[in-house]
Amino acid sequence: MGISEGARLTRYPSADDLLATAAATTGLDDFGPGDFRDGLDVLLESLERDADLGAGTDDAVLGPILRRLGNRLEVEAWLRDHPDITGLDVRGPVGVNGLPRTGTTALANLLSLDPQFRCLRQW
Protein backbone atom coordinates (compact mmCIF):
# COMPACT_ATOMS: atom_id res chain seq x y z
CA MET A 1 0.00 0.00 0.00
CA GLY A 2 1.52 3.35 -1.07
CA ILE A 3 1.36 6.67 0.69
CA SER A 4 -1.11 9.09 -0.89
CA GLU A 5 0.26 12.38 -2.22
CA GLY A 6 -1.54 14.36 0.51
CA ALA A 7 -0.03 12.18 3.25
CA ARG A 8 3.48 12.14 1.74
CA LEU A 9 6.18 12.36 4.37
CA THR A 10 8.69 15.12 3.77
CA ARG A 11 12.15 15.43 5.12
CA TYR A 12 12.50 19.19 4.93
CA PRO A 13 10.21 21.81 6.48
CA SER A 14 7.81 23.74 4.27
CA ALA A 15 8.53 27.30 3.21
CA ASP A 16 5.86 28.49 5.66
CA ASP A 17 7.59 26.59 8.48
CA LEU A 18 10.97 28.14 7.60
CA LEU A 19 9.46 31.63 7.45
CA ALA A 20 7.82 31.10 10.83
CA THR A 21 11.11 29.87 12.33
CA ALA A 22 13.02 32.88 10.95
CA ALA A 23 10.34 35.24 12.27
CA ALA A 24 10.41 33.62 15.71
CA THR A 25 14.20 33.74 15.81
CA THR A 26 14.45 37.43 14.87
CA GLY A 27 11.24 38.72 16.43
CA LEU A 28 10.40 40.28 13.05
CA ASP A 29 7.67 39.29 10.62
CA ASP A 30 7.85 41.55 7.53
CA PHE A 31 9.66 39.74 4.72
CA GLY A 32 8.89 42.54 2.27
CA PRO A 33 7.81 41.67 -1.26
CA GLY A 34 7.14 37.96 -1.58
CA ASP A 35 9.10 37.70 -4.83
CA PHE A 36 11.48 35.17 -3.24
CA ARG A 37 8.76 32.66 -2.34
CA ASP A 38 8.63 30.86 -5.69
CA GLY A 39 12.39 30.30 -5.60
CA LEU A 40 12.26 29.07 -2.01
CA ASP A 41 9.49 26.61 -2.89
CA VAL A 42 11.48 25.31 -5.88
CA LEU A 43 14.62 24.95 -3.75
CA LEU A 44 12.79 22.96 -1.06
CA GLU A 45 11.08 20.78 -3.66
CA SER A 46 14.43 20.10 -5.34
CA LEU A 47 16.06 19.24 -2.01
CA GLU A 48 13.27 16.77 -1.33
CA ARG A 49 13.22 15.23 -4.79
CA ASP A 50 16.75 15.58 -6.21
CA ALA A 51 19.38 16.15 -3.55
CA ASP A 52 19.72 12.64 -2.09
CA LEU A 53 21.75 14.05 0.83
CA GLY A 54 22.50 12.13 4.00
CA ALA A 55 20.38 12.93 7.07
CA GLY A 56 23.47 14.36 8.77
CA THR A 57 23.49 17.27 6.31
CA ASP A 58 20.11 18.71 7.30
CA ASP A 59 21.52 21.40 9.61
CA ALA A 60 24.15 22.37 7.03
CA VAL A 61 21.46 22.69 4.36
CA LEU A 62 18.74 24.43 6.39
CA GLY A 63 21.04 26.68 8.47
CA PRO A 64 22.07 28.94 5.56
CA ILE A 65 18.47 29.18 4.33
CA LEU A 66 17.28 30.27 7.78
CA ARG A 67 20.17 32.77 8.07
CA ARG A 68 19.24 34.33 4.75
CA LEU A 69 15.58 34.56 5.70
CA GLY A 70 16.64 36.22 8.97
CA ASN A 71 18.86 38.62 7.01
CA ARG A 72 15.92 39.50 4.78
CA LEU A 73 13.78 40.28 7.83
CA GLU A 74 16.50 42.50 9.27
CA VAL A 75 17.06 44.35 5.98
CA GLU A 76 13.33 44.98 5.58
CA ALA A 77 13.14 46.27 9.17
CA TRP A 78 16.13 48.54 8.55
CA LEU A 79 14.59 49.90 5.36
CA ARG A 80 11.31 50.52 7.18
CA ASP A 81 13.19 52.44 9.90
CA HIS A 82 15.29 54.41 7.37
CA PRO A 83 12.96 55.28 4.46
CA ASP A 84 15.21 58.18 3.43
CA ILE A 85 17.81 55.73 2.11
CA THR A 86 15.88 55.22 -1.13
CA GLY A 87 16.43 58.87 -2.09
CA LEU A 88 20.21 58.87 -1.72
CA ASP A 89 22.61 58.85 -4.67
CA VAL A 90 25.12 56.04 -4.95
CA ARG A 91 28.60 57.60 -5.00
CA GLY A 92 32.11 56.30 -5.00
CA PRO A 93 33.36 53.02 -6.33
CA VAL A 94 30.84 50.28 -6.88
CA GLY A 95 31.99 46.68 -6.97
CA VAL A 96 29.95 43.95 -8.60
CA ASN A 97 30.48 40.69 -6.73
CA GLY A 98 28.53 37.48 -6.57
CA LEU A 99 28.53 33.76 -6.92
CA PRO A 100 29.23 32.19 -10.31
CA ARG A 101 26.31 31.97 -12.75
CA THR A 102 24.25 34.64 -10.98
CA GLY A 103 24.48 37.40 -13.59
CA THR A 104 27.32 39.44 -12.11
CA THR A 105 29.35 39.42 -15.33
CA ALA A 106 26.31 40.53 -17.33
CA LEU A 107 25.67 43.34 -14.83
CA ALA A 108 29.30 44.49 -14.90
CA ASN A 109 29.28 44.44 -18.70
CA LEU A 110 26.03 46.41 -18.77
CA LEU A 111 27.42 49.03 -16.38
CA SER A 112 30.60 49.31 -18.48
CA LEU A 113 28.51 50.60 -21.40
CA ASP A 114 27.69 53.79 -19.49
CA PRO A 115 30.44 56.41 -20.04
CA GLN A 116 30.10 57.68 -16.46
CA PHE A 117 31.69 54.46 -15.21
CA ARG A 118 35.30 53.42 -15.54
CA CYS A 119 35.44 49.65 -15.61
CA LEU A 120 38.21 47.12 -15.36
CA ARG A 121 39.16 45.65 -18.70
CA GLN A 122 38.72 41.92 -19.10
CA TRP A 123 41.59 40.60 -21.15
mmCIF file of N, CA and C in Angstrom:
data_model
loop_
_atom_site.group_PDB
_atom_site.id
_atom_site.type_symbol
_atom_site.label_atom_id
_atom_site.label_comp_id
_atom_site.label_asym_id
_atom_site.label_seq_id
_atom_site.Cartn_x
_atom_site.Cartn_y
_atom_site.Cartn_z
ATOM 1 N N MET A 1 0.849 -1.174 0.000
ATOM 2 C CA MET A 1 0.000 0.000 0.000
ATOM 3 C C MET A 1 0.896 1.239 0.000
ATOM 4 N N GLY A 2 0.703 2.152 -0.964
ATOM 5 C CA GLY A 2 1.521 3.349 -1.069
ATOM 6 C C GLY A 2 0.967 4.484 -0.220
ATOM 7 N N ILE A 3 1.773 5.476 -0.053
ATOM 8 C CA ILE A 3 1.360 6.671 0.690
ATOM 9 C C ILE A 3 0.724 7.634 -0.295
ATOM 10 N N SER A 4 -0.448 8.145 0.010
ATOM 11 C CA SER A 4 -1.113 9.092 -0.892
ATOM 12 C C SER A 4 -0.319 10.390 -0.927
ATOM 13 N N GLU A 5 -0.492 11.130 -2.027
ATOM 14 C CA GLU A 5 0.259 12.381 -2.218
ATOM 15 C C GLU A 5 0.016 13.355 -1.063
ATOM 16 N N GLY A 6 -1.224 13.441 -0.582
ATOM 17 C CA GLY A 6 -1.537 14.357 0.513
ATOM 18 C C GLY A 6 -0.874 13.963 1.821
ATOM 19 N N ALA A 7 -0.611 12.663 2.006
ATOM 20 C CA ALA A 7 -0.029 12.179 3.255
ATOM 21 C C ALA A 7 1.475 11.939 3.119
ATOM 22 N N ARG A 8 2.061 12.379 2.009
ATOM 23 C CA ARG A 8 3.476 12.138 1.742
ATOM 24 C C ARG A 8 4.339 12.716 2.856
ATOM 25 N N LEU A 9 5.244 11.888 3.354
ATOM 26 C CA LEU A 9 6.179 12.357 4.372
ATOM 27 C C LEU A 9 7.264 13.196 3.705
ATOM 28 N N THR A 10 7.633 14.275 4.325
ATOM 29 C CA THR A 10 8.688 15.115 3.767
ATOM 30 C C THR A 10 9.811 15.244 4.784
ATOM 31 N N ARG A 11 10.986 15.335 4.265
ATOM 32 C CA ARG A 11 12.152 15.426 5.116
ATOM 33 C C ARG A 11 12.419 16.863 5.555
ATOM 34 N N TYR A 12 12.174 17.787 4.658
ATOM 35 C CA TYR A 12 12.496 19.191 4.933
ATOM 36 C C TYR A 12 11.234 19.957 5.306
ATOM 37 N N PRO A 13 11.389 21.003 6.114
ATOM 38 C CA PRO A 13 10.209 21.807 6.478
ATOM 39 C C PRO A 13 9.668 22.557 5.264
ATOM 40 N N SER A 14 8.415 22.955 5.348
ATOM 41 C CA SER A 14 7.809 23.743 4.274
ATOM 42 C C SER A 14 8.362 25.166 4.320
ATOM 43 N N ALA A 15 8.125 25.899 3.244
ATOM 44 C CA ALA A 15 8.531 27.302 3.209
ATOM 45 C C ALA A 15 7.858 28.074 4.346
ATOM 46 N N ASP A 16 6.583 27.801 4.578
ATOM 47 C CA ASP A 16 5.863 28.488 5.662
ATOM 48 C C ASP A 16 6.502 28.199 7.018
ATOM 49 N N ASP A 17 6.931 26.945 7.223
ATOM 50 C CA ASP A 17 7.594 26.592 8.482
ATOM 51 C C ASP A 17 8.926 27.334 8.630
ATOM 52 N N LEU A 18 9.688 27.424 7.545
ATOM 53 C CA LEU A 18 10.969 28.140 7.599
ATOM 54 C C LEU A 18 10.758 29.628 7.865
ATOM 55 N N LEU A 19 9.755 30.216 7.222
ATOM 56 C CA LEU A 19 9.459 31.631 7.448
ATOM 57 C C LEU A 19 9.053 31.861 8.901
ATOM 58 N N ALA A 20 8.249 30.967 9.438
ATOM 59 C CA ALA A 20 7.822 31.096 10.834
ATOM 60 C C ALA A 20 9.009 30.957 11.779
ATOM 61 N N THR A 21 9.921 30.043 11.481
ATOM 62 C CA THR A 21 11.112 29.870 12.328
ATOM 63 C C THR A 21 11.986 31.110 12.284
ATOM 64 N N ALA A 22 12.203 31.662 11.085
ATOM 65 C CA ALA A 22 13.022 32.875 10.954
ATOM 66 C C ALA A 22 12.370 34.041 11.685
ATOM 67 N N ALA A 23 11.062 34.155 11.583
ATOM 68 C CA ALA A 23 10.345 35.235 12.270
ATOM 69 C C ALA A 23 10.452 35.075 13.782
ATOM 70 N N ALA A 24 10.305 33.858 14.271
ATOM 71 C CA ALA A 24 10.407 33.617 15.711
ATOM 72 C C ALA A 24 11.823 33.887 16.213
ATOM 73 N N THR A 25 12.814 33.546 15.412
ATOM 74 C CA THR A 25 14.204 33.744 15.810
ATOM 75 C C THR A 25 14.566 35.221 15.889
ATOM 76 N N THR A 26 14.087 36.013 14.926
ATOM 77 C CA THR A 26 14.452 37.431 14.874
ATOM 78 C C THR A 26 13.477 38.334 15.608
ATOM 79 N N GLY A 27 12.271 37.858 15.837
ATOM 80 C CA GLY A 27 11.243 38.715 16.429
ATOM 81 C C GLY A 27 10.644 39.669 15.408
ATOM 82 N N LEU A 28 10.914 39.446 14.135
ATOM 83 C CA LEU A 28 10.397 40.285 13.051
ATOM 84 C C LEU A 28 9.486 39.436 12.182
ATOM 85 N N ASP A 29 8.580 40.097 11.447
ATOM 86 C CA ASP A 29 7.673 39.294 10.617
ATOM 87 C C ASP A 29 7.424 39.856 9.224
ATOM 88 N N ASP A 30 8.062 40.961 8.856
ATOM 89 C CA ASP A 30 7.851 41.552 7.529
ATOM 90 C C ASP A 30 8.977 41.134 6.596
ATOM 91 N N PHE A 31 8.675 40.204 5.687
ATOM 92 C CA PHE A 31 9.663 39.739 4.723
ATOM 93 C C PHE A 31 9.723 40.622 3.485
ATOM 94 N N GLY A 32 8.911 41.676 3.446
ATOM 95 C CA GLY A 32 8.893 42.542 2.269
ATOM 96 C C GLY A 32 8.166 41.855 1.127
ATOM 97 N N PRO A 33 8.475 42.286 -0.103
ATOM 98 C CA PRO A 33 7.813 41.668 -1.260
ATOM 99 C C PRO A 33 8.045 40.163 -1.263
ATOM 100 N N GLY A 34 7.046 39.420 -1.607
ATOM 101 C CA GLY A 34 7.142 37.962 -1.585
ATOM 102 C C GLY A 34 7.763 37.365 -2.826
ATOM 103 N N ASP A 35 8.538 38.155 -3.560
ATOM 104 C CA ASP A 35 9.098 37.695 -4.830
ATOM 105 C C ASP A 35 10.095 36.552 -4.676
ATOM 106 N N PHE A 36 10.525 36.249 -3.478
ATOM 107 C CA PHE A 36 11.480 35.168 -3.244
ATOM 108 C C PHE A 36 10.787 33.828 -2.985
ATOM 109 N N ARG A 37 9.485 33.867 -2.759
ATOM 110 C CA ARG A 37 8.760 32.659 -2.341
ATOM 111 C C ARG A 37 8.795 31.546 -3.381
ATOM 112 N N ASP A 38 8.613 31.896 -4.657
ATOM 113 C CA ASP A 38 8.635 30.858 -5.691
ATOM 114 C C ASP A 38 9.974 30.141 -5.700
ATOM 115 N N GLY A 39 11.061 30.902 -5.618
ATOM 116 C CA GLY A 39 12.387 30.300 -5.602
ATOM 117 C C GLY A 39 12.611 29.423 -4.378
ATOM 118 N N LEU A 40 12.128 29.863 -3.234
ATOM 119 C CA LEU A 40 12.257 29.070 -2.013
ATOM 120 C C LEU A 40 11.487 27.759 -2.137
ATOM 121 N N ASP A 41 10.281 27.828 -2.692
ATOM 122 C CA ASP A 41 9.490 26.610 -2.887
ATOM 123 C C ASP A 41 10.194 25.641 -3.837
ATOM 124 N N VAL A 42 10.764 26.164 -4.920
ATOM 125 C CA VAL A 42 11.478 25.310 -5.881
ATOM 126 C C VAL A 42 12.703 24.689 -5.224
ATOM 127 N N LEU A 43 13.439 25.477 -4.435
ATOM 128 C CA LEU A 43 14.617 24.949 -3.748
ATOM 129 C C LEU A 43 14.242 23.809 -2.812
ATOM 130 N N LEU A 44 13.208 24.006 -2.003
ATOM 131 C CA LEU A 44 12.795 22.963 -1.062
ATOM 132 C C LEU A 44 12.288 21.717 -1.782
ATOM 133 N N GLU A 45 11.551 21.922 -2.870
ATOM 134 C CA GLU A 45 11.081 20.780 -3.657
ATOM 135 C C GLU A 45 12.261 20.020 -4.259
ATOM 136 N N SER A 46 13.255 20.747 -4.753
ATOM 137 C CA SER A 46 14.426 20.104 -5.339
ATOM 138 C C SER A 46 15.231 19.359 -4.276
ATOM 139 N N LEU A 47 15.360 19.946 -3.085
ATOM 140 C CA LEU A 47 16.057 19.242 -2.006
ATOM 141 C C LEU A 47 15.371 17.922 -1.703
ATOM 142 N N GLU A 48 14.054 17.969 -1.650
ATOM 143 C CA GLU A 48 13.273 16.773 -1.327
ATOM 144 C C GLU A 48 13.395 15.721 -2.427
ATOM 145 N N ARG A 49 13.301 16.162 -3.675
ATOM 146 C CA ARG A 49 13.216 15.229 -4.790
ATOM 147 C C ARG A 49 14.577 14.842 -5.361
ATOM 148 N N ASP A 50 15.530 15.789 -5.430
ATOM 149 C CA ASP A 50 16.747 15.579 -6.209
ATOM 150 C C ASP A 50 18.028 15.421 -5.405
ATOM 151 N N ALA A 51 18.090 15.996 -4.223
ATOM 152 C CA ALA A 51 19.380 16.150 -3.545
ATOM 153 C C ALA A 51 19.993 14.841 -3.087
ATOM 154 N N ASP A 52 19.211 13.927 -2.561
ATOM 155 C CA ASP A 52 19.724 12.638 -2.086
ATOM 156 C C ASP A 52 20.884 12.824 -1.104
ATOM 157 N N LEU A 53 20.726 13.765 -0.175
ATOM 158 C CA LEU A 53 21.752 14.046 0.833
ATOM 159 C C LEU A 53 21.527 13.175 2.056
ATOM 160 N N GLY A 54 22.601 12.879 2.768
ATOM 161 C CA GLY A 54 22.498 12.129 4.005
ATOM 162 C C GLY A 54 21.775 12.942 5.071
ATOM 163 N N ALA A 55 21.137 12.257 6.008
ATOM 164 C CA ALA A 55 20.376 12.934 7.067
ATOM 165 C C ALA A 55 21.265 13.844 7.911
ATOM 166 N N GLY A 56 22.551 13.540 7.993
ATOM 167 C CA GLY A 56 23.470 14.364 8.772
ATOM 168 C C GLY A 56 23.732 15.734 8.172
ATOM 169 N N THR A 57 23.256 15.977 6.960
ATOM 170 C CA THR A 57 23.491 17.269 6.306
ATOM 171 C C THR A 57 22.356 18.262 6.514
ATOM 172 N N ASP A 58 21.285 17.846 7.180
ATOM 173 C CA ASP A 58 20.110 18.709 7.297
ATOM 174 C C ASP A 58 20.424 20.069 7.905
ATOM 175 N N ASP A 59 21.186 20.107 8.989
ATOM 176 C CA ASP A 59 21.519 21.398 9.610
ATOM 177 C C ASP A 59 22.369 22.252 8.679
ATOM 178 N N ALA A 60 23.290 21.624 7.960
ATOM 179 C CA ALA A 60 24.151 22.369 7.031
ATOM 180 C C ALA A 60 23.357 22.918 5.851
ATOM 181 N N VAL A 61 22.289 22.240 5.473
ATOM 182 C CA VAL A 61 21.456 22.686 4.362
ATOM 183 C C VAL A 61 20.467 23.754 4.827
ATOM 184 N N LEU A 62 19.792 23.516 5.932
ATOM 185 C CA LEU A 62 18.745 24.433 6.394
ATOM 186 C C LEU A 62 19.294 25.659 7.102
ATOM 187 N N GLY A 63 20.457 25.538 7.750
ATOM 188 C CA GLY A 63 21.039 26.677 8.468
ATOM 189 C C GLY A 63 21.238 27.904 7.590
ATOM 190 N N PRO A 64 21.892 27.774 6.429
ATOM 191 C CA PRO A 64 22.071 28.943 5.561
ATOM 192 C C PRO A 64 20.749 29.516 5.043
ATOM 193 N N ILE A 65 19.774 28.674 4.786
ATOM 194 C CA ILE A 65 18.473 29.179 4.331
ATOM 195 C C ILE A 65 17.836 30.020 5.427
ATOM 196 N N LEU A 66 17.859 29.510 6.656
ATOM 197 C CA LEU A 66 17.284 30.267 7.777
ATOM 198 C C LEU A 66 18.045 31.562 8.031
ATOM 199 N N ARG A 67 19.382 31.536 7.894
ATOM 200 C CA ARG A 67 20.171 32.767 8.065
ATOM 201 C C ARG A 67 19.779 33.810 7.022
ATOM 202 N N ARG A 68 19.603 33.392 5.806
ATOM 203 C CA ARG A 68 19.236 34.333 4.747
ATOM 204 C C ARG A 68 17.826 34.882 4.941
ATOM 205 N N LEU A 69 16.918 34.053 5.402
ATOM 206 C CA LEU A 69 15.581 34.557 5.704
ATOM 207 C C LEU A 69 15.634 35.554 6.858
ATOM 208 N N GLY A 70 16.457 35.274 7.867
ATOM 209 C CA GLY A 70 16.640 36.220 8.972
ATOM 210 C C GLY A 70 17.260 37.519 8.485
ATOM 211 N N ASN A 71 18.246 37.419 7.583
ATOM 212 C CA ASN A 71 18.856 38.623 7.011
ATOM 213 C C ASN A 71 17.823 39.455 6.268
ATOM 214 N N ARG A 72 16.960 38.784 5.518
ATOM 215 C CA ARG A 72 15.919 39.502 4.783
ATOM 216 C C ARG A 72 15.004 40.254 5.742
ATOM 217 N N LEU A 73 14.613 39.605 6.828
ATOM 218 C CA LEU A 73 13.783 40.276 7.827
ATOM 219 C C LEU A 73 14.480 41.505 8.395
ATOM 220 N N GLU A 74 15.759 41.382 8.696
ATOM 221 C CA GLU A 74 16.499 42.503 9.275
ATOM 222 C C GLU A 74 16.681 43.644 8.277
ATOM 223 N N VAL A 75 16.925 43.322 7.013
ATOM 224 C CA VAL A 75 17.063 44.354 5.985
ATOM 225 C C VAL A 75 15.735 45.077 5.797
ATOM 226 N N GLU A 76 14.644 44.340 5.732
ATOM 227 C CA GLU A 76 13.331 44.978 5.581
ATOM 228 C C GLU A 76 13.014 45.878 6.774
ATOM 229 N N ALA A 77 13.365 45.442 7.975
ATOM 230 C CA ALA A 77 13.140 46.267 9.167
ATOM 231 C C ALA A 77 14.001 47.530 9.101
ATOM 232 N N TRP A 78 15.245 47.384 8.656
ATOM 233 C CA TRP A 78 16.134 48.542 8.554
ATOM 234 C C TRP A 78 15.599 49.531 7.522
ATOM 235 N N LEU A 79 15.157 49.020 6.389
ATOM 236 C CA LEU A 79 14.593 49.905 5.363
ATOM 237 C C LEU A 79 13.337 50.606 5.858
ATOM 238 N N ARG A 80 12.510 49.909 6.617
ATOM 239 C CA ARG A 80 11.310 50.522 7.184
ATOM 240 C C ARG A 80 11.684 51.647 8.154
ATOM 241 N N ASP A 81 12.769 51.443 8.925
ATOM 242 C CA ASP A 81 13.190 52.443 9.902
ATOM 243 C C ASP A 81 13.991 53.581 9.284
ATOM 244 N N HIS A 82 14.480 53.396 8.051
ATOM 245 C CA HIS A 82 15.290 54.408 7.367
ATOM 246 C C HIS A 82 14.764 54.637 5.953
ATOM 247 N N PRO A 83 13.545 55.132 5.802
ATOM 248 C CA PRO A 83 12.956 55.281 4.462
ATOM 249 C C PRO A 83 13.707 56.291 3.588
ATOM 250 N N ASP A 84 14.478 57.170 4.197
ATOM 251 C CA ASP A 84 15.210 58.180 3.431
ATOM 252 C C ASP A 84 16.319 57.574 2.570
ATOM 253 N N ILE A 85 16.710 56.345 2.836
ATOM 254 C CA ILE A 85 17.813 55.726 2.112
ATOM 255 C C ILE A 85 17.502 55.591 0.624
ATOM 256 N N THR A 86 16.231 55.429 0.272
ATOM 257 C CA THR A 86 15.881 55.224 -1.134
ATOM 258 C C THR A 86 16.103 56.474 -1.976
ATOM 259 N N GLY A 87 16.220 57.630 -1.346
ATOM 260 C CA GLY A 87 16.425 58.867 -2.094
ATOM 261 C C GLY A 87 17.878 59.282 -2.227
ATOM 262 N N LEU A 88 18.799 58.516 -1.674
ATOM 263 C CA LEU A 88 20.215 58.874 -1.720
ATOM 264 C C LEU A 88 20.867 58.422 -3.017
ATOM 265 N N ASP A 89 21.827 59.229 -3.494
ATOM 266 C CA ASP A 89 22.611 58.855 -4.666
ATOM 267 C C ASP A 89 23.693 57.860 -4.260
ATOM 268 N N VAL A 90 24.011 56.960 -5.162
ATOM 269 C CA VAL A 90 25.123 56.035 -4.952
ATOM 270 C C VAL A 90 26.371 56.713 -5.481
ATOM 271 N N ARG A 91 27.358 56.921 -4.609
ATOM 272 C CA ARG A 91 28.595 57.598 -5.001
ATOM 273 C C ARG A 91 29.782 56.698 -4.684
ATOM 274 N N GLY A 92 30.886 57.036 -5.281
ATOM 275 C CA GLY A 92 32.108 56.299 -4.997
ATOM 276 C C GLY A 92 32.202 55.023 -5.808
ATOM 277 N N PRO A 93 33.212 54.249 -5.554
ATOM 278 C CA PRO A 93 33.364 53.016 -6.330
ATOM 279 C C PRO A 93 32.259 52.020 -6.006
ATOM 280 N N VAL A 94 31.848 51.328 -7.029
ATOM 281 C CA VAL A 94 30.839 50.283 -6.881
ATOM 282 C C VAL A 94 31.464 48.994 -7.395
ATOM 283 N N GLY A 95 31.478 47.985 -6.559
ATOM 284 C CA GLY A 95 31.995 46.684 -6.973
ATOM 285 C C GLY A 95 30.839 45.740 -7.245
ATOM 286 N N VAL A 96 30.959 44.957 -8.280
ATOM 287 C CA VAL A 96 29.954 43.954 -8.603
ATOM 288 C C VAL A 96 30.552 42.604 -8.242
ATOM 289 N N ASN A 97 29.993 41.980 -7.215
ATOM 290 C CA ASN A 97 30.479 40.692 -6.731
ATOM 291 C C ASN A 97 29.311 39.734 -6.590
ATOM 292 N N GLY A 98 29.582 38.469 -6.759
ATOM 293 C CA GLY A 98 28.533 37.482 -6.569
ATOM 294 C C GLY A 98 29.039 36.100 -6.883
ATOM 295 N N LEU A 99 28.193 35.140 -6.638
ATOM 296 C CA LEU A 99 28.527 33.757 -6.921
ATOM 297 C C LEU A 99 28.517 33.514 -8.426
ATOM 298 N N PRO A 100 29.235 32.498 -8.887
ATOM 299 C CA PRO A 100 29.231 32.186 -10.313
ATOM 300 C C PRO A 100 27.814 31.887 -10.819
ATOM 301 N N ARG A 101 27.568 32.242 -12.055
ATOM 302 C CA ARG A 101 26.310 31.968 -12.753
ATOM 303 C C ARG A 101 25.121 32.710 -12.150
ATOM 304 N N THR A 102 25.354 33.877 -11.561
ATOM 305 C CA THR A 102 24.249 34.642 -10.982
ATOM 306 C C THR A 102 23.995 35.955 -11.712
ATOM 307 N N GLY A 103 24.717 36.202 -12.802
ATOM 308 C CA GLY A 103 24.481 37.402 -13.588
ATOM 309 C C GLY A 103 25.418 38.551 -13.290
ATOM 310 N N THR A 104 26.428 38.341 -12.451
ATOM 311 C CA THR A 104 27.322 39.442 -12.106
ATOM 312 C C THR A 104 28.140 39.912 -13.300
ATOM 313 N N THR A 105 28.578 39.011 -14.149
ATOM 314 C CA THR A 105 29.348 39.416 -15.328
ATOM 315 C C THR A 105 28.465 40.225 -16.265
ATOM 316 N N ALA A 106 27.230 39.789 -16.473
ATOM 317 C CA ALA A 106 26.307 40.528 -17.330
ATOM 318 C C ALA A 106 26.052 41.927 -16.760
ATOM 319 N N LEU A 107 25.886 42.030 -15.451
ATOM 320 C CA LEU A 107 25.667 43.335 -14.835
ATOM 321 C C LEU A 107 26.892 44.230 -14.995
ATOM 322 N N ALA A 108 28.080 43.698 -14.743
ATOM 323 C CA ALA A 108 29.301 44.491 -14.899
ATOM 324 C C ALA A 108 29.466 44.946 -16.341
ATOM 325 N N ASN A 109 29.182 44.064 -17.288
ATOM 326 C CA ASN A 109 29.283 44.436 -18.697
ATOM 327 C C ASN A 109 28.258 45.508 -19.063
ATOM 328 N N LEU A 110 27.063 45.407 -18.525
ATOM 329 C CA LEU A 110 26.034 46.414 -18.772
ATOM 330 C C LEU A 110 26.457 47.768 -18.212
ATOM 331 N N LEU A 111 26.966 47.773 -16.988
ATOM 332 C CA LEU A 111 27.424 49.028 -16.382
ATOM 333 C C LEU A 111 28.591 49.641 -17.162
ATOM 334 N N SER A 112 29.433 48.792 -17.748
ATOM 335 C CA SER A 112 30.597 49.309 -18.482
ATOM 336 C C SER A 112 30.201 50.065 -19.738
ATOM 337 N N LEU A 113 28.973 49.895 -20.205
ATOM 338 C CA LEU A 113 28.508 50.596 -21.398
ATOM 339 C C LEU A 113 28.201 52.064 -21.119
ATOM 340 N N ASP A 114 27.992 52.410 -19.870
ATOM 341 C CA ASP A 114 27.688 53.790 -19.489
ATOM 342 C C ASP A 114 28.990 54.562 -19.346
ATOM 343 N N PRO A 115 29.168 55.672 -20.083
ATOM 344 C CA PRO A 115 30.439 56.408 -20.038
ATOM 345 C C PRO A 115 30.761 57.030 -18.678
ATOM 346 N N GLN A 116 29.782 57.114 -17.774
ATOM 347 C CA GLN A 116 30.096 57.685 -16.462
ATOM 348 C C GLN A 116 30.894 56.723 -15.590
ATOM 349 N N PHE A 117 30.975 55.457 -15.996
ATOM 350 C CA PHE A 117 31.690 54.457 -15.211
ATOM 351 C C PHE A 117 33.018 54.109 -15.864
ATOM 352 N N ARG A 118 34.021 53.927 -15.050
ATOM 353 C CA ARG A 118 35.297 53.421 -15.537
ATOM 354 C C ARG A 118 35.406 51.991 -15.039
ATOM 355 N N CYS A 119 35.469 51.066 -15.968
ATOM 356 C CA CYS A 119 35.441 49.652 -15.608
ATOM 357 C C CYS A 119 36.771 48.987 -15.868
ATOM 358 N N LEU A 120 37.022 47.923 -15.135
ATOM 359 C CA LEU A 120 38.208 47.125 -15.365
ATOM 360 C C LEU A 120 38.081 46.415 -16.700
ATOM 361 N N ARG A 121 39.164 46.354 -17.418
ATOM 362 C CA ARG A 121 39.162 45.649 -18.697
ATOM 363 C C ARG A 121 39.343 44.167 -18.456
ATOM 364 N N GLN A 122 38.618 43.366 -19.192
ATOM 365 C CA GLN A 122 38.722 41.918 -19.097
ATOM 366 C C GLN A 122 39.529 41.436 -20.297
ATOM 367 N N TRP A 123 40.715 41.001 -20.046
ATOM 368 C CA TRP A 123 41.586 40.603 -21.148
ATOM 369 C C TRP A 123 41.428 39.155 -21.413
#
